[in-house]
C-alpha positions in Angstrom: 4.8 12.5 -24.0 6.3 10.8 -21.1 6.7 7.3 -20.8 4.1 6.0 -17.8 5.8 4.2 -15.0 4.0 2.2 -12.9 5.0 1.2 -9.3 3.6 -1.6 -7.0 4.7 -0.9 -3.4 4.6 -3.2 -0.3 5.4 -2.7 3.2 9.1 -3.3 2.5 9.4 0.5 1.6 7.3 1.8 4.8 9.4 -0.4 7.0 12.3 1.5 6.3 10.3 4.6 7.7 9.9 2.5 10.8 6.6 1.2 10.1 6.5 -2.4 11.4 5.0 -4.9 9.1 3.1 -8.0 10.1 5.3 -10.1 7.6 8.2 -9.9 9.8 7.2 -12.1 12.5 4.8 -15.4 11.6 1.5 -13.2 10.7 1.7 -11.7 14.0 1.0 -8.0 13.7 2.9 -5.2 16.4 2.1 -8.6 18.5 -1.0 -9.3 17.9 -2.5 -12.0 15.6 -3.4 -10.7 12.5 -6.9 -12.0 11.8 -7.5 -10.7 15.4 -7.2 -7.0 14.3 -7.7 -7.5 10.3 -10.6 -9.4 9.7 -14.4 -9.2 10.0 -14.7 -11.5 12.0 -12.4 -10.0 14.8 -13.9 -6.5 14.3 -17.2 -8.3 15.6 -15.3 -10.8 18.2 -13.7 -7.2 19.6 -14.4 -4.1 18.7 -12.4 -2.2 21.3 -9.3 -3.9 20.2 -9.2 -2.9 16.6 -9.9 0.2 17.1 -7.1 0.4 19.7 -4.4 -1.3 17.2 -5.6 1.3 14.1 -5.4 3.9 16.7 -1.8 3.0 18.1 -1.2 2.5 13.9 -2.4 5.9 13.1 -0.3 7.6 16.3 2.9 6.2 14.5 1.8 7.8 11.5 2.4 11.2 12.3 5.8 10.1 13.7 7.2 8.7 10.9 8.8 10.1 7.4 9.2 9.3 3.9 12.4 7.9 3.4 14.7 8.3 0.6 13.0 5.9 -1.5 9.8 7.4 -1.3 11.0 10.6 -2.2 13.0 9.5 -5.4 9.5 8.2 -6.5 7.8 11.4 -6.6 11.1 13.1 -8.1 11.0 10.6 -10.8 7.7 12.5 -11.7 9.8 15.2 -13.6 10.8 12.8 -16.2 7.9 9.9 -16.2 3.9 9.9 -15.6 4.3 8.0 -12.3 1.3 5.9 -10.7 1.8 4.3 -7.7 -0.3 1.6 -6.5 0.3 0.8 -3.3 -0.6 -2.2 -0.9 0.6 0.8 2.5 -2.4 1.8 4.4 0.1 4.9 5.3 0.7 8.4 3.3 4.0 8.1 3.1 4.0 8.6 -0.6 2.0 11.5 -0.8 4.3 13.2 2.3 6.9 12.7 -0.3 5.1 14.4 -3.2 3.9 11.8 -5.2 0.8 12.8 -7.3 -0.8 9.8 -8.3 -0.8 7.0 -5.1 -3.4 4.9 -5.4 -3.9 2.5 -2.4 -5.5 -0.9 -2.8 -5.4 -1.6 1.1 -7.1 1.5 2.4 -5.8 4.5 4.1 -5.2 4.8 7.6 -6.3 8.7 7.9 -9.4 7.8 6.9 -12.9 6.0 8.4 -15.7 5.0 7.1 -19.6 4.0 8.0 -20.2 0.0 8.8 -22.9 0.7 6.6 -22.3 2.7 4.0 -19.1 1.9 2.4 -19.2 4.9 0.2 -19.4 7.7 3.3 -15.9 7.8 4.0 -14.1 10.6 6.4 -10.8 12.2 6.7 -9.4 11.3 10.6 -6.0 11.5 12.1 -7.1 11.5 15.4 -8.3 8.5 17.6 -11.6 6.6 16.6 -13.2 5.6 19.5 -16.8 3.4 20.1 -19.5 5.5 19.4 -18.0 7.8 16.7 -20.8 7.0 14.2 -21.7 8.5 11.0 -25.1 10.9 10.0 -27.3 7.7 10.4 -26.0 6.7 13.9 -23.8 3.8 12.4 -20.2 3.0 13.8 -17.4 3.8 12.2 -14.8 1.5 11.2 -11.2 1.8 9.9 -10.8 2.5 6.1 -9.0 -0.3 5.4 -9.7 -4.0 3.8 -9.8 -7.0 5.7 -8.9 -10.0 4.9 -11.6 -11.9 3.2 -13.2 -8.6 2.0 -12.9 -7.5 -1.5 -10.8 -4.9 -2.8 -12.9 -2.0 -4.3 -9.9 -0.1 -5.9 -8.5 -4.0 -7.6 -10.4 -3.2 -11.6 -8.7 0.6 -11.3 -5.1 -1.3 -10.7 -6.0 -3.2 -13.1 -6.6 -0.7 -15.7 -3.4 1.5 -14.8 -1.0 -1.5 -14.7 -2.1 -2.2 -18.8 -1.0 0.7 -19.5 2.5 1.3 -18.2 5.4 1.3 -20.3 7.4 0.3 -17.3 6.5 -1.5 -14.2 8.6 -1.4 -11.0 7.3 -3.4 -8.1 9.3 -2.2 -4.7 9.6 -3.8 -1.1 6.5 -6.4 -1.2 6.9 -10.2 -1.0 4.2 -10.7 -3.7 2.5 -12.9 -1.4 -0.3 -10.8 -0.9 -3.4 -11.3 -3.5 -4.7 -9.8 -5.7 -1.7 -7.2 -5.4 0.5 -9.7 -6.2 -0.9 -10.6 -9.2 -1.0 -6.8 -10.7 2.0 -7.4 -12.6 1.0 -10.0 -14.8 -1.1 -7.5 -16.3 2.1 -5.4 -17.6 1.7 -5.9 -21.7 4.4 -9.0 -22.6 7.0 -6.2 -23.7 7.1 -3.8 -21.0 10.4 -4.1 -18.5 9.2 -5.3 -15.1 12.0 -4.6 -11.8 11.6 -6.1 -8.9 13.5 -4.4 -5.9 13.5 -6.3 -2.4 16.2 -7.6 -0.4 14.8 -10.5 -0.6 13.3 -11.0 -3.7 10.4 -13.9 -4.2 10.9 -16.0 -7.2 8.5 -14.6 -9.9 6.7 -17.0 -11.9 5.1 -17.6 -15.7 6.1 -14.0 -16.1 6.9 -13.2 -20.0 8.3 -9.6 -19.5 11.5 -9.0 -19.3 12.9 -8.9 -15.7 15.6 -7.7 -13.6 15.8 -8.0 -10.1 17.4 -5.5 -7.8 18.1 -7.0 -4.6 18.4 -4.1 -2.6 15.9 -2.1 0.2 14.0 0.9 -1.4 16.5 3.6 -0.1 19.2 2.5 -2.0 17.1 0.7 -4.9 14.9 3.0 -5.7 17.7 5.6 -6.9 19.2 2.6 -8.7 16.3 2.0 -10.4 16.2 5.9 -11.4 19.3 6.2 -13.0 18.3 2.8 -15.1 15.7 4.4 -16.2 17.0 7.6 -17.1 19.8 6.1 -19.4 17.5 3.9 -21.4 
């Protein structure tokens, strides 16, 4: 049986596949205020705009490529069950190979109905006004907004109790729920933390170690630690 490592990744690994993150600049997103282009309430201020941003988002998307971080992930899958839960709206972990990604965030290749949350499409192309769904409805990014819930949160949940390690990789924990995930680690299992600029961890009762290093080089770190346990 192989021991189950499970990963929490944040934008801090897709930034060093050149995906910007709206964390680096004072909430503003590719320059645009985030609640603007990832909330409700901007979705119904200004259609025409969000669309336009995920559009411009999912254009980058088939520019960019896993970096080596990303890929030592899925190669750890030879010697550990690896689930990754990650906070990306990209596919960069599943470019690289990895099996098991799931993504609390939503997915940026896909689209679903304003209606119907469960009639969700595949898309890489644009998604323009007037793209609807079987019923006529609109169709909006797959992605979660801030102040909507996070269907995929009680399935995090679940696969974070039962890892025998937990790794958490380029995310400022800042972010919640995600951020919370790793409390959920049972009190023995070894929790690393690799950003290059770690937050402090609170009222955690795992045993930590914190590599303060970006996912290219961490990640591989992190690897041979685990191998030579």
């Amino acid at each position: 049986m192989k021991k189950k490592l499970v990963v929490l990744t944040g934008a801090g690994i897709s930034a060093e596949s050149g995906i910007k993150t709206f964390r680096d600049a004072d909430g503003l997103w590719e320059g645009h205020d985030v609640m603007e282009v990832a909330s409700p309430e901007g979705w119904h201020k200004n259609k025409e705009l969000v669309l336009d941003f995920y559009n411009q988002r999912r254009r980058q998307l088939h520019q960019v490529k896993p970096n080596r971080g990303h890929v030592t992930l899925a190669e750890l899958e030879t010697d550990f069950e690896v689930h990754i839960i990650t906070q990306n709206v990209d596919n960069l972990h599943q470019q690289a190979g990895s099996s098991n990604v799931l993504h609390l965030h939503g997915e940026l290749f896909k689209v679903r109905s304003t209606k119907n949350h469960n009639y969700i499409l595949d898309w890489k192309t644009d998604l323009n006004l007037g793209d609807v769904d079987e019923n006529g409805n609109q169709l909006r990014p797959h992605i979660v907004w801030f102040g909507e819930a996070v269907p995929a949160l009680d399935e995090a949940i679940e696969i974070a109790q039962t890892a025998d390690y937990f790794a958490v990789i380029g995310t400022s924990l800042q972010v919640y729920p995600a951020a919370g995930l790793l409390h959920y680690a049972k009190p023995n299992v070894p929790v690393f933390y690799i950003d290059p600029k770690p937050a402090s961890i609170y009222d955690l009762s795992n045993p930590l170690e914190v590599i303060p290093m970006n996912a290219t080089d961490g990640v591989p770190f992190l690897r041979q630690k685990l191998l030579n346990l």
